[in-house]
Coordinates of C-alpha atoms and ligand atoms in Angstrom, one line a residue:
M423 CA -31.7 72.0 125.0
N424 CA -32.6 75.5 126.1
Q425 CA -30.7 78.5 124.9
D426 CA -28.8 78.9 128.3
T427 CA -27.6 75.4 128.1
A428 CA -26.7 75.7 124.5
R429 CA -24.5 78.8 125.1
R430 CA -22.6 76.9 127.9
A431 CA -22.1 73.9 125.9
P432 CA -18.3 73.2 125.4
K433 CA -17.2 73.7 121.8
A434 CA -15.3 71.0 119.8
V435 CA -13.5 73.0 117.1
I436 CA -12.6 70.6 114.2
L437 CA -9.6 72.2 112.1
F438 CA -10.1 70.8 108.5
G439 CA -8.2 71.0 105.6
P440 CA -5.5 69.6 103.3
P441 CA -1.9 68.6 104.8
G442 CA 0.0 72.0 105.0
S443 CA -3.1 74.1 105.3
G444 CA -2.0 75.4 108.6
K445 CA -4.0 73.3 110.8
G446 CA -1.3 72.5 113.3
T447 CA -0.2 76.3 113.4
Q448 CA -3.7 77.6 114.0
A449 CA -4.4 74.9 116.6
K450 CA -1.6 76.0 118.6
L451 CA -2.7 79.6 118.5
L452 CA -6.2 78.7 119.4
R453 CA -5.0 76.7 122.1
Q454 CA -3.6 79.7 123.7
A455 CA -6.5 81.9 122.8
L456 CA -9.4 79.5 124.2
G457 CA -7.3 77.7 126.9
V458 CA -8.6 74.2 125.8
P459 CA -6.5 71.2 124.6
H460 CA -5.1 70.7 121.1
I461 CA -5.6 67.2 119.9
S462 CA -3.4 66.2 116.9
T463 CA -3.8 62.7 115.7
G464 CA -0.4 63.4 113.8
D465 CA 1.4 64.2 116.7
M466 CA 0.1 61.3 118.8
L467 CA 1.0 59.0 116.0
R468 CA 4.6 60.3 115.9
E469 CA 4.8 59.9 119.6
R470 CA 3.8 56.3 119.0
I471 CA 6.5 55.6 116.5
G472 CA 8.9 56.7 119.2
S473 CA 7.9 53.9 121.3
G474 CA 9.4 51.5 118.9
D475 CA 6.7 48.8 119.4
A476 CA 5.0 46.6 116.6
L477 CA 2.1 49.2 116.1
G478 CA 4.6 52.1 116.0
V479 CA 6.6 50.3 113.1
E480 CA 3.4 49.8 111.2
V481 CA 2.4 53.6 111.8
Q482 CA 5.9 54.7 110.5
G483 CA 5.5 52.7 107.3
L484 CA 2.2 54.1 106.5
M485 CA 3.2 57.8 107.5
Q486 CA 6.3 57.5 105.5
A487 CA 4.2 56.4 102.4
G488 CA 2.0 59.4 102.7
R489 CA -1.0 56.9 103.7
L490 CA -3.6 57.0 106.3
V491 CA -3.3 54.8 109.4
P492 CA -6.3 52.4 110.0
D493 CA -9.4 54.1 111.4
E494 CA -9.4 51.8 114.5
I495 CA -6.2 53.3 115.4
A496 CA -7.0 56.9 115.0
N497 CA -10.4 56.5 116.7
R498 CA -8.9 54.7 119.6
L499 CA -6.3 57.5 120.3
V500 CA -8.8 60.4 120.2
E501 CA -11.6 58.4 122.3
E502 CA -9.2 58.0 124.9
R503 CA -7.9 61.5 124.8
I504 CA -11.4 63.2 124.6
A505 CA -12.5 61.4 127.8
R506 CA -9.7 62.9 129.9
P507 CA -11.1 65.6 132.2
D508 CA -9.0 68.6 130.5
C509 CA -11.3 68.2 127.6
A510 CA -14.4 68.9 129.6
R511 CA -14.4 72.7 128.7
G512 CA -13.8 72.1 125.0
L513 CA -11.2 71.0 122.6
I514 CA -9.5 71.5 119.2
L515 CA -9.1 68.8 116.8
D516 CA -6.4 68.9 114.3
G517 CA -6.0 66.2 111.4
Y518 CA -8.9 64.2 112.9
P519 CA -11.4 63.1 111.4
R520 CA -10.0 62.2 108.0
T521 CA -12.4 59.5 106.8
I522 CA -16.2 59.2 106.9
A523 CA -15.8 56.3 109.6
Q524 CA -13.7 58.5 111.8
A525 CA -16.4 61.3 111.4
E526 CA -19.1 59.0 112.5
A527 CA -17.3 57.7 115.4
L528 CA -16.4 61.2 116.4
E529 CA -20.0 62.3 116.0
T530 CA -21.5 59.7 118.3
R531 CA -18.5 60.6 121.1
L532 CA -19.3 64.4 120.9
K533 CA -23.0 64.0 121.2
E534 CA -22.4 61.7 124.2
F535 CA -20.3 64.4 125.9
G536 CA -22.7 67.3 125.0
F537 CA -20.2 69.3 122.8
D538 CA -21.2 72.0 120.3
T539 CA -19.2 71.2 117.1
V540 CA -17.8 74.0 114.7
V541 CA -15.9 72.8 111.8
I542 CA -13.4 75.3 110.4
H543 CA -12.1 74.6 106.8
L544 CA -8.8 76.1 106.0
K545 CA -8.6 76.3 102.1
V546 CA -5.3 76.7 100.4
D547 CA -4.1 76.1 96.9
Y548 CA -1.9 72.8 96.5
T549 CA 0.8 74.7 94.7
I550 CA 1.2 77.0 97.8
I551 CA 1.0 73.8 100.1
I552 CA 3.8 72.1 98.2
R553 CA 6.0 75.2 98.6
R554 CA 5.1 75.7 102.2
I555 CA 5.7 72.1 103.1
A556 CA 9.0 72.0 101.5
G557 CA 10.2 74.9 103.7
R558 CA 8.6 73.5 107.0
R559 CA 10.9 72.6 109.9
Q560 CA 9.8 71.2 113.3
C561 CA 11.4 71.2 116.8
P562 CA 11.8 67.5 117.8
V563 CA 11.6 68.4 121.3
C564 CA 8.9 70.9 121.9
G565 CA 7.0 70.7 118.6
T566 CA 7.2 74.3 117.6
L567 CA 6.7 74.7 113.8
Y568 CA 8.8 77.1 111.7
S569 CA 8.8 78.1 108.0
L570 CA 12.0 79.0 106.3
T571 CA 10.0 81.7 104.4
S572 CA 7.3 83.1 106.7
N573 CA 8.5 82.3 110.2
P574 CA 12.1 81.3 110.3
P575 CA 14.1 80.4 113.5
K576 CA 16.2 83.4 115.0
K577 CA 19.3 81.0 114.4
P578 CA 19.4 78.8 111.3
D579 CA 18.0 75.4 111.9
V580 CA 17.9 75.8 115.9
C581 CA 14.7 75.9 117.8
D582 CA 14.2 79.4 119.4
Q583 CA 12.4 77.7 122.5
D584 CA 15.1 75.2 123.5
G585 CA 18.1 75.3 121.2
A586 CA 17.3 71.8 119.6
A587 CA 18.4 71.1 116.1
L588 CA 15.3 71.5 113.9
A589 CA 14.2 68.6 111.9
V590 CA 12.2 68.0 108.5
R591 CA 9.5 65.4 108.7
D592 CA 10.1 62.2 106.8
D593 CA 6.7 62.7 105.1
D594 CA 7.6 66.2 104.1
Q595 CA 9.4 65.1 101.0
E596 CA 7.6 66.1 97.7
T597 CA 6.9 62.7 96.5
V598 CA 5.3 61.9 99.9
I599 CA 3.5 65.3 100.1
R600 CA 1.8 64.4 96.8
Q601 CA 0.6 61.0 98.0
R602 CA -0.8 62.9 101.2
L603 CA -2.7 65.3 99.0
E604 CA -4.1 62.4 96.9
A605 CA -5.3 60.8 100.1
Y606 CA -6.8 63.9 101.1
D607 CA -8.7 64.4 97.9
R608 CA -10.0 60.8 97.9
Q609 CA -10.7 60.1 101.6
T610 CA -10.8 63.1 103.4
R611 CA -12.2 66.0 101.2
P612 CA -15.8 64.1 101.1
L613 CA -16.2 64.9 104.8
L614 CA -17.2 68.6 103.8
E615 CA -20.4 67.1 102.6
F616 CA -20.6 64.7 105.6
F617 CA -20.3 67.8 108.1
A618 CA -22.9 69.7 106.1
G619 CA -25.2 66.8 106.2
S620 CA -24.9 66.2 109.9
G621 CA -25.9 69.9 110.8
H622 CA -22.1 71.4 110.9
P623 CA -21.6 73.2 107.7
P624 CA -17.9 73.9 107.5
H625 CA -17.0 77.7 107.8
E626 CA -14.4 78.6 105.2
V627 CA -11.4 80.5 106.0
D628 CA -8.6 81.5 103.3
G629 CA -5.6 79.9 104.6
G630 CA -3.4 80.9 101.8
L631 CA -2.8 84.5 101.5
E632 CA -2.5 85.9 105.0
T633 CA -0.3 85.7 108.0
P634 CA -1.2 83.1 110.9
E635 CA -2.4 85.8 113.1
A636 CA -4.9 87.2 110.4
I637 CA -6.2 83.7 110.0
L638 CA -6.5 83.4 113.6
A639 CA -8.6 86.6 113.7
R640 CA -11.0 85.2 111.3
I641 CA -11.5 82.0 113.0
G642 CA -11.9 83.8 116.2
G643 CA -14.7 85.8 114.8
L644 CA -16.3 82.6 113.5
L645 CA -16.2 81.0 116.9
K646 CA -17.9 83.9 118.6
L647 CA -20.7 83.7 115.9
G648 CA -20.9 79.9 116.0
Ligands
ADP779 P1 -0.8 66.8 107.9 O1 -2.0 67.4 108.0 O2 0.2 67.9 107.5 O3 -0.7 65.8 106.8 P2 -0.5 65.3 110.4 O4 0.6 65.6 111.3 O5 -1.8 65.7 110.6 O6 0.1 66.3 109.0 O7 -0.5 63.9 109.5 C1 0.6 63.2 109.2 C2 0.3 61.8 109.0 O8 -0.1 61.0 110.0 C3 -0.8 61.4 107.8 O9 -0.4 61.6 106.5 C4 -1.4 60.1 108.2 O10 -0.3 59.2 107.8 C5 -1.2 60.0 109.8 N1 -2.6 60.6 110.3 C6 -2.7 61.8 111.1 N2 -4.0 61.7 111.6 C7 -4.6 60.7 111.1 C8 -6.1 60.2 111.0 N3 -6.9 60.9 111.7 N4 -6.3 59.1 110.5 C9 -5.4 58.5 109.8 N5 -3.9 58.7 109.7 C10 -3.7 60.0 110.2

């Protein structure tokens, strides 16, 4: 690939980090900044639960227990999504890949489509994460995220965008959060080495101490360099 082609290659930005590290918030901000789709396996799986079929029931049970869904399910969802034309100019991945098997499947796909991969690792202390997730609320209609401490809705418990009653995710209770962090440590954190070994060393960004906009500015800086 010559330099010109490399410069024009669409970027696949992988937002990586533990649950509650701010991947979803940053993905939504980045989507606006870059004008490319935001692919969240968590959101796609929650939609699937809404369909109420057998797969939805299985996914719901695993999510509520703070466990990962099987790789084939996550891989299939992402594979189908990436193949859609709106991803041709680039994409943002949030919550995927989460296992080595997912990372391998993704790598094959991204190579096939000629994407330039950039991994952003949002690092946050677990005590901050537990506090953050406990105060998290989401609009069930439009998906907007709120934080009771740093980004509360204008009216308590009501979405600013569409007036819907805000919800707490089933898997945001403290015992489930601990299980999710455990799954992250065991199954997902090892991907940091996988990325480094496959030529995409993660760029570290401090996701704990700053405002979402400050974190976005850091990520923006990295993407221009990347
Ligand atoms: P968070 O990153 O805060 O855990 P997500 O919405 O990304 O939130 O994920 C919520 C849950 O959805 C996970 O705990 C897991 O059960 C399931 N999930 C999401 N993405 C994946 C994935 N790539 N592989 C397996 N399970 C996933």
